[in-house]
XYZ file of C-alpha atoms in Angstrom:
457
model
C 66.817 -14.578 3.019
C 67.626 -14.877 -0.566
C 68.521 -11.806 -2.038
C 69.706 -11.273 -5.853
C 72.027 -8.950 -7.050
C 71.883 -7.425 -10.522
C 75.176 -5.691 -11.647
C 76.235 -3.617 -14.413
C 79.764 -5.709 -14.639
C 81.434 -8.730 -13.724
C 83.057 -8.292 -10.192
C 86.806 -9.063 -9.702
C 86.246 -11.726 -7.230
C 84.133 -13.820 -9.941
C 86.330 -12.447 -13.172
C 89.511 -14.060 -11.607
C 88.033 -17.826 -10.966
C 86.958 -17.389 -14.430
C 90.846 -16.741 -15.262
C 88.919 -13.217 -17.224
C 89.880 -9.851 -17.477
C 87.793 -7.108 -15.036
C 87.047 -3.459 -14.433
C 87.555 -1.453 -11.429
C 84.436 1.025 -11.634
C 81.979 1.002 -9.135
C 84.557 -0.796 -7.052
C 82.515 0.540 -4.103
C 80.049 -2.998 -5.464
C 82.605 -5.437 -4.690
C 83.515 -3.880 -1.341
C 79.748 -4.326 -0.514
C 80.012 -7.980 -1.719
C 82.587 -8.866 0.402
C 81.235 -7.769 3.570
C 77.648 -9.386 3.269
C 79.535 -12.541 2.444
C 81.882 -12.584 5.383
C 78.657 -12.059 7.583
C 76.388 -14.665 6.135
C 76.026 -16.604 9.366
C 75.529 -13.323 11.072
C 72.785 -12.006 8.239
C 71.120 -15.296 7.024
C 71.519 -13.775 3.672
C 72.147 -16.177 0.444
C 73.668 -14.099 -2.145
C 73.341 -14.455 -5.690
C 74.663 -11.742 -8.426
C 74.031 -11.953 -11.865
C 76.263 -9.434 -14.404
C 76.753 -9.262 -17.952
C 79.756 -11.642 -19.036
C 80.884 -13.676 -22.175
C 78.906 -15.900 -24.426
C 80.553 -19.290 -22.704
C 79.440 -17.888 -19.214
C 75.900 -17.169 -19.885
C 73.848 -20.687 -20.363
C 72.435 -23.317 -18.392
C 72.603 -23.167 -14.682
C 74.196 -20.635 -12.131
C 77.832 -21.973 -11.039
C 78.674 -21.704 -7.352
C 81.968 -19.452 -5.979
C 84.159 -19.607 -3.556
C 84.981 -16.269 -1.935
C 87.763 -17.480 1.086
C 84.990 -19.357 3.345
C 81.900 -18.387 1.698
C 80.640 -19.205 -1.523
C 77.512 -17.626 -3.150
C 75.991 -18.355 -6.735
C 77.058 -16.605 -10.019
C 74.796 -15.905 -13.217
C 76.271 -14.582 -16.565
C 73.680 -12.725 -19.555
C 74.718 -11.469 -22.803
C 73.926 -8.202 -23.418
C 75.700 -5.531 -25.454
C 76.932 -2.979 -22.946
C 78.989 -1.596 -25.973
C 75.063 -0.193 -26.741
C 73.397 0.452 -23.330
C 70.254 2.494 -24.851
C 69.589 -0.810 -27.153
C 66.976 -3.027 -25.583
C 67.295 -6.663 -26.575
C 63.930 -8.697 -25.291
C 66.430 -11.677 -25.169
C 67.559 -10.742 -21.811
C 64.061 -11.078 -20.438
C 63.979 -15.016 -21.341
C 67.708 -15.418 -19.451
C 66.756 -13.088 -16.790
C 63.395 -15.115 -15.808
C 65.248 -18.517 -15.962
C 68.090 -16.789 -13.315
C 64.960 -16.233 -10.901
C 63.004 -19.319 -11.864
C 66.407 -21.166 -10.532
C 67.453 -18.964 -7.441
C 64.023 -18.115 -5.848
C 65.007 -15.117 -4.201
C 63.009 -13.043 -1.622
C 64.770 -9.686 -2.815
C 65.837 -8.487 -6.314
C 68.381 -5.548 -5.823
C 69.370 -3.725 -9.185
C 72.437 -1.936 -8.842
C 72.276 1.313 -11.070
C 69.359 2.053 -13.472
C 71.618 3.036 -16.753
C 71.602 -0.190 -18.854
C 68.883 -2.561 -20.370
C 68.754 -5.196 -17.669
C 67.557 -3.319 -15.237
C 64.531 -2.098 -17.377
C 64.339 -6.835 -18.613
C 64.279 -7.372 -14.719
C 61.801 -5.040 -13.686
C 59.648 -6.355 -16.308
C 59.901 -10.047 -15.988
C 59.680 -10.236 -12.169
C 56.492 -10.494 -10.823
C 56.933 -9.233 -7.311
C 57.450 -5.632 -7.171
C 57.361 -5.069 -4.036
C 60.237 -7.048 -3.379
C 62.251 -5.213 -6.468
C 64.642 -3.109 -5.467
C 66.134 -0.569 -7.976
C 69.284 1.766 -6.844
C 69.750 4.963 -8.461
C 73.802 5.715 -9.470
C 73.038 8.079 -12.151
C 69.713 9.358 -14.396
C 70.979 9.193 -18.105
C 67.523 11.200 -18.663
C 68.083 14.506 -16.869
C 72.051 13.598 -17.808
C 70.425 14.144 -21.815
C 69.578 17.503 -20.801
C 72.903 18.788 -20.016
C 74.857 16.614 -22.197
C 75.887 19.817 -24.305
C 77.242 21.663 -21.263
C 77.358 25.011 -22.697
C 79.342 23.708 -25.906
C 79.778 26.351 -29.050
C 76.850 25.246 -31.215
C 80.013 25.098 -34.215
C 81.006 21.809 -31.666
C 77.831 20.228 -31.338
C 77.157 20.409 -34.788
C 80.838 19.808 -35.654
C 82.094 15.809 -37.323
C 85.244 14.496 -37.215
C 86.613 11.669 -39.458
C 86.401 9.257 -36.007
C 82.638 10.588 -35.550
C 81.617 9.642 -38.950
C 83.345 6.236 -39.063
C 81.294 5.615 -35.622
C 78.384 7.229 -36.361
C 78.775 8.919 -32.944
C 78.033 12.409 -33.338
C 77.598 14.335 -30.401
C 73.985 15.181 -31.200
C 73.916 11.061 -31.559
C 75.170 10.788 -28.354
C 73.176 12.610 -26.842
C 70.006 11.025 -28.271
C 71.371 7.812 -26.831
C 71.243 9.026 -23.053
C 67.792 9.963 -23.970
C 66.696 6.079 -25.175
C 68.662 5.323 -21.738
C 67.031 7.516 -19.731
C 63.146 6.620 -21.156
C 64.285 2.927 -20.386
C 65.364 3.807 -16.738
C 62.353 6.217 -16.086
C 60.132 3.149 -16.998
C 62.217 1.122 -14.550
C 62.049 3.025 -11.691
C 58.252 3.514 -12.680
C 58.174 -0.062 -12.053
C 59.935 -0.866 -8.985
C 58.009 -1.212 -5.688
C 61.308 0.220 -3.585
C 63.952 2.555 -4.497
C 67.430 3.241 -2.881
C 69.470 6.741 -3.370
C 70.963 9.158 -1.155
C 70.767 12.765 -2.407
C 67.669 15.364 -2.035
C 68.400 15.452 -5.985
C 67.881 11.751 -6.952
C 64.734 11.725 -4.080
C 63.143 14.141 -6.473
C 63.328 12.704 -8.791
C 62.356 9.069 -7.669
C 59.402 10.784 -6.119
C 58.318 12.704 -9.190
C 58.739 9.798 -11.550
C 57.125 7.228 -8.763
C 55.489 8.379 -5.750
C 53.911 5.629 -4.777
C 57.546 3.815 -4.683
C 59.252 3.087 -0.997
C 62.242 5.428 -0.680
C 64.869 4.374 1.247
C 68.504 6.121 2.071
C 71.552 4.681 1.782
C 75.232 5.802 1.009
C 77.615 4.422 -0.840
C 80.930 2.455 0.834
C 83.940 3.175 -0.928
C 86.360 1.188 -2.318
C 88.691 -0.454 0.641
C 92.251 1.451 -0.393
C 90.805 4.883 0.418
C 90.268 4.463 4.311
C 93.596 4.473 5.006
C 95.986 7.059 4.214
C 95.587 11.007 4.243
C 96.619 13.897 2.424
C 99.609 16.605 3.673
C 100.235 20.007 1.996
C 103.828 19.035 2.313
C 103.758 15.775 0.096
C 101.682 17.150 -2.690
C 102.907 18.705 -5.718
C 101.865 22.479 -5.104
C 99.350 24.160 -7.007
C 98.364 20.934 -9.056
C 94.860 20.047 -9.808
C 93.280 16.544 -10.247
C 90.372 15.876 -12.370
C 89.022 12.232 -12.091
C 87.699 11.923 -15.814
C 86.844 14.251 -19.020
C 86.107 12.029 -21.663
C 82.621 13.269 -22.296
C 81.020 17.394 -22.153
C 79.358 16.037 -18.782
C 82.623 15.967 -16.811
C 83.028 19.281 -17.752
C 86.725 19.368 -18.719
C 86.615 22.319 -21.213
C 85.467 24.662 -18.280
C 88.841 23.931 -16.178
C 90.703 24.382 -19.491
C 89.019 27.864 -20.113
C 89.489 28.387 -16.280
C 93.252 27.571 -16.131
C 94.501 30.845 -17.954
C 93.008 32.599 -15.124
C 94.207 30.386 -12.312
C 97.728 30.635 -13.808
C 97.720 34.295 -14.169
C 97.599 33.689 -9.926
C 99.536 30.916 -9.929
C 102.307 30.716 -13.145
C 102.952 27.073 -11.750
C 99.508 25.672 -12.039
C 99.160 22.090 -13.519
C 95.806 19.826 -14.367
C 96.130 16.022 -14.370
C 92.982 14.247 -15.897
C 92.226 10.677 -15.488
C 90.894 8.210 -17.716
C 90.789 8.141 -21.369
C 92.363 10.905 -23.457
C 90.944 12.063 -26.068
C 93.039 14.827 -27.295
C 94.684 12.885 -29.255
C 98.019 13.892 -28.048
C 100.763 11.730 -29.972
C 100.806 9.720 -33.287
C 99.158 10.586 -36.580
C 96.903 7.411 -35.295
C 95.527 8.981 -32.463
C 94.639 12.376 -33.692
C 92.525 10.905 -36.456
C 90.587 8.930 -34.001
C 89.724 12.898 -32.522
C 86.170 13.025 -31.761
C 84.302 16.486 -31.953
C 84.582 17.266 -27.995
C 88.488 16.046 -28.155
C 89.405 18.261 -31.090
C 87.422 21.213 -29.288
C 89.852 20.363 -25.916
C 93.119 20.741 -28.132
C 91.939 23.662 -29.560
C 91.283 25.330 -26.074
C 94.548 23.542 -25.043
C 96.521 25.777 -27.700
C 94.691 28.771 -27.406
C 95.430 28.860 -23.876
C 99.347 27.725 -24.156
C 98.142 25.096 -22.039
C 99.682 22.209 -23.549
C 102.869 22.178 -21.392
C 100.414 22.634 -17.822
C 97.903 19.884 -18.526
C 98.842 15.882 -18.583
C 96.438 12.862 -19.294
C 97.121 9.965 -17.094
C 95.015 7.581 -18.637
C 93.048 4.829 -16.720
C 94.677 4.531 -13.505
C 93.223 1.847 -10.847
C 92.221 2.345 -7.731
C 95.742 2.402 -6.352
C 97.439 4.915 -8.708
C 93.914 6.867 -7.672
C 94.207 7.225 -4.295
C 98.486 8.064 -5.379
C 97.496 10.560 -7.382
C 94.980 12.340 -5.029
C 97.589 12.440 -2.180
C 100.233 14.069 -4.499
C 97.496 16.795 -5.903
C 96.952 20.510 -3.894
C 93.320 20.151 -4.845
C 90.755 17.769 -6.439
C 88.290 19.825 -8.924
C 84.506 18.769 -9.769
C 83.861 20.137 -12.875
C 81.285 18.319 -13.748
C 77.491 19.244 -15.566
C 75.326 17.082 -13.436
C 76.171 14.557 -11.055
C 74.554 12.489 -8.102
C 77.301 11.975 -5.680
C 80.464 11.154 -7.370
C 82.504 8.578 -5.775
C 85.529 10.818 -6.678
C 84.637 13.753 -4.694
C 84.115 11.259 -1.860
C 87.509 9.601 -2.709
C 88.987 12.773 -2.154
C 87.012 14.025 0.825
C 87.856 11.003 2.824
C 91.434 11.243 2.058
C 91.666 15.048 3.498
C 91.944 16.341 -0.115
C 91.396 20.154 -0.939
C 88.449 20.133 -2.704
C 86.589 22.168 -5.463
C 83.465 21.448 -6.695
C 80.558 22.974 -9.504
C 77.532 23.258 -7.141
C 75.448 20.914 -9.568
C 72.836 18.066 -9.251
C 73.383 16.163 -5.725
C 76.926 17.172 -4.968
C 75.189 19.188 -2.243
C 73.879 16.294 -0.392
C 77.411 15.214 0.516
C 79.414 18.131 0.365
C 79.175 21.523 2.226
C 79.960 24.668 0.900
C 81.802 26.727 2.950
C 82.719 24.008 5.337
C 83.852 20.626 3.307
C 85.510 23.298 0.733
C 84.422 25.609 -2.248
C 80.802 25.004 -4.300
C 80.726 27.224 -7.557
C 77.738 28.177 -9.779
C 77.898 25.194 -12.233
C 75.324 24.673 -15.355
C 71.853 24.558 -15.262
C 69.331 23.369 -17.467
C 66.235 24.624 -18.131
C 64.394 21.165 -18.592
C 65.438 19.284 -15.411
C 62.843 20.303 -12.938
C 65.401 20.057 -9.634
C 67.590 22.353 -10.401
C 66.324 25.169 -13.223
C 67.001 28.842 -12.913
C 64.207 30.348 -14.301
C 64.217 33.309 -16.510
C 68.154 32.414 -17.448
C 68.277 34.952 -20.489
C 72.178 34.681 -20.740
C 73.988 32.805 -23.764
C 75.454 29.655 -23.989
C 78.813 31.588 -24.293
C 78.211 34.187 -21.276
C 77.279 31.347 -19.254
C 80.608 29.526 -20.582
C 82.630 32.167 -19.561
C 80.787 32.632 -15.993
C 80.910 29.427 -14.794
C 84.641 28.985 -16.238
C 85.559 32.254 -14.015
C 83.607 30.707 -10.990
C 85.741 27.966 -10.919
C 88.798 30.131 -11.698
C 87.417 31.934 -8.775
C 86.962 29.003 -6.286
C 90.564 27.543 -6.881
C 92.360 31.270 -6.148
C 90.163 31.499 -3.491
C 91.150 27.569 -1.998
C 94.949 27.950 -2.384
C 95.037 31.993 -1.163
C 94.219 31.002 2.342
C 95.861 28.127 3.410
C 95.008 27.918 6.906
C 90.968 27.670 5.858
C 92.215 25.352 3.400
C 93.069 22.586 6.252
C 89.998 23.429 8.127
C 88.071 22.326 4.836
C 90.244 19.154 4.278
C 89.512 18.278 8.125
C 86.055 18.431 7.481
C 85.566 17.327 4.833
C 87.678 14.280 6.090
C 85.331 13.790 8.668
C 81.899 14.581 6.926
C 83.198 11.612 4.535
C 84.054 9.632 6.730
C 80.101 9.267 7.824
C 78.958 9.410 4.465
C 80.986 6.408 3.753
C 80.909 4.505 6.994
C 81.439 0.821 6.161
C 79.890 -0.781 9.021
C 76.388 1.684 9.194
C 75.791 1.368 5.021
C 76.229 -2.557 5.428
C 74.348 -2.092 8.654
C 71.350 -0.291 6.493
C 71.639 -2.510 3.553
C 70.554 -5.213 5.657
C 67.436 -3.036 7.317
C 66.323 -2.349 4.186
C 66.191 -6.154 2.955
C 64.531 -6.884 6.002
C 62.103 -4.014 5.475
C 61.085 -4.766 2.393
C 60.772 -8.642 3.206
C 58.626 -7.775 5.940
C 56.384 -5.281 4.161
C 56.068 -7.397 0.842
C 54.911 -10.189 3.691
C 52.547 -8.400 5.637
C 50.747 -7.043 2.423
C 49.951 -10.472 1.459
């Protein structure tokens, strides 16, 4: 069986014959890779992955890799990922000539968020062999893009915003041309692959007549070893895996952490990935975007600048590092599907926290796995409205800041239920992300799809 892979990135293993730089998102991807090509014998399964990559990479034929004893063939396409809700018809022409020369019997598209996803769907003729994965939905991720923000901040500019033209009404309007590109996608597709009652919903409502088929997500291979102890952490600290963006929710922790500290004087938030508080040089504070000036302001209204760090991107090392030294991982996020982060920090043993939002429910139990709080709501996505919501943007600010507040006195004021969580959640995860039954599945479902697409001929 010939199956082709469509990625959202270069993976590692073909970056470093290419002597290139790489990412470690979705690192979950390359942990899949590696498995189905240390079991081709086993499988029958030729792989071929196509990704977006440099100009030099992306012409004439596929080149073949060597991964230790396998090899499988690589295929490079411009596209502007700096611009994901710009569609450029160009990648249709360079997507058809990477199936013209493979031939495969599957398409899989990994995530539905970026243009060649929509180009594939469109250029391949057999969609009931096209497989399309849901990570996230940029278009029910438009409608909570705000996340309760002071309408002074949405319609707020800084210097940086106008120099980028990146506004966030702008970029909001961007997940929106995303999302009507990856709602025609999945429209498309013949099969679909998720994992949460939330992302069923919506594959269903968007395409019922689409084959939906289960499957988790492995983690990446660091995070099945090791496991967290009260002892070792740093007490009453709190992890946050990104905040970049209103999505992740940030300025509801920040509003939260008065409260928590009022409880615990000691409290401490570390937040992943980019900072953009602008915390340093003259440089970096004029590069402030709207959401980043409205975090320092909540940082110095609070007196939290002394309690809260930004660790900037860490890989998947310093991660799974910093997890084990935190007293709790916190989920503050607007809408999610099932963040790799909570499940990071689930299968490590981690306290966890977590706004009770989009699929996080699928994967995590409240009340058993650890703490689910009232997190936002939209109005306009259908799965999870309140109806007749008559409160403000800034009462339901405050109330879901207080929830959370709420949920992380409640975690660290009973530390024996606290290690009854981490245990199960420890083993809940460790299901969920079961190496050997989601490569097990990934190959039923190839063979599923073979054997349907065959017997409808």
């Amino acid at each position: 069986m010939r199956v082709l892979w469509l990625c959202n990135f270069m993976l590692p293993m073909i970056a470093e014959k290419f002597h290139l730089g790489y990412t470690n998102k979705e690192g979950w991807v390359s942990g899949l890779a590696s498995m189905v090509l240390e079991r081709k014998e086993e499988s029958g399964i030729e792989l071929g992955i196509a990704f977006p990559a440099p100009e030099e990479l992306c012409g004439g034929k596929g080149q073949e890799i060597e991964n230790n004893t396998c090899s499988f063939m690589a295929f490079g396409f411009l596209e502007d990922t700096m611009h994901p809700h710009c569609y450029d018809t160009g990648l249709e022409e360079r997507l058809r000539s990477i199936v013209a020369e493979f031939q495969p019997d599957v398409i899989h598209c990994f995530g539905t968020e970026y243009p060649h996803t929509l180009a594939m769907c469109r250029i391949f003729s057999r969609k009931d062999r096209l497989l399309v994965g849901i990570q996230g939905l940029c278009a029910v991720y438009a409608n909570t893009y705000f996340a309760d923000l002071p309408q002074n901040v949405v319609k707020s500019t800084t210097l940086r915003d106008i120099l980028k033209r990146d506004r966030l009404p702008g970029q909001q309007a961007k997940f929106e041309k995303r999302g009507a590109m990856e709602r025609e996608a999945l429209q498309i597709a013949g099969n679909i692959t998720g994992r949460t009652d939330w992302d069923r919903h919506y594959a269903h409502n968007w395409n019922p007549n689409a084959k939906y088929y289960v499957m988790n997500e492995t983690l990446r291979e660091s995070f099945y070893q090791g496991a967290w102890r009260e002892e070792e952490c740093i007490p009453h600290s709190i992890f946050v895996s990104q905040g970049d963006y209103p999505i992740k929710g940030l300025h509801y922790l920040l509003l939260a952490l008065p409260k928590i500290r009022q409880k615990y004087p000691d409290a401490q938030v570390f937040v992943a990935g980019d900072c953009i508080v602008g915390n340093g040089s003259f440089w970096k504070r004029w590069k402030l975007s709207a959401y980043g000036k409205y975090l320092r302001k909540l940082l110095g209204e609070g007196g939290l600048w002394a309690h809260v760090t930004f660790l900037g991107r860490l890989n998947a090392q310093e991660m799974k590092e910093r997890y084990l030294k935190s007293h709790l991982f916190v989920c503050c996020s607007t809408i999610e599907n099932s963040p790799n982060s909570l499940g990071e920090a689930m299968v490590l043993g981690v306290p966890c926290v977590s706004a009770d939002v989009g699929g996080i429910p699928s994967l995590f139990t409240d009340g058993e796995d650890g703490l689910l709080y009232q997190g936002y709501r939209s109005e306009k996505n259908s799965y999870d409205r309140i109806s007749g919501d008559h409160r403000t943007e800034d009462e339901r600010r405050e109330e879901n800041a207080n929830a959370l507040a709420d949920a992380v006195i409640r975690m660290w004021s009973d530390p024996d239920q606290m290690q009854a969580y981490c245990k199960h959640a420890r083993e809940h995860a460790a299901k969920t992300h079961d190496r050997e039954e989601n490569y097990r599945r990934l190959i039923e479902i190839y063979a599923s799809i073979v054997e349907r697409a065959s017997s409808s001929r």
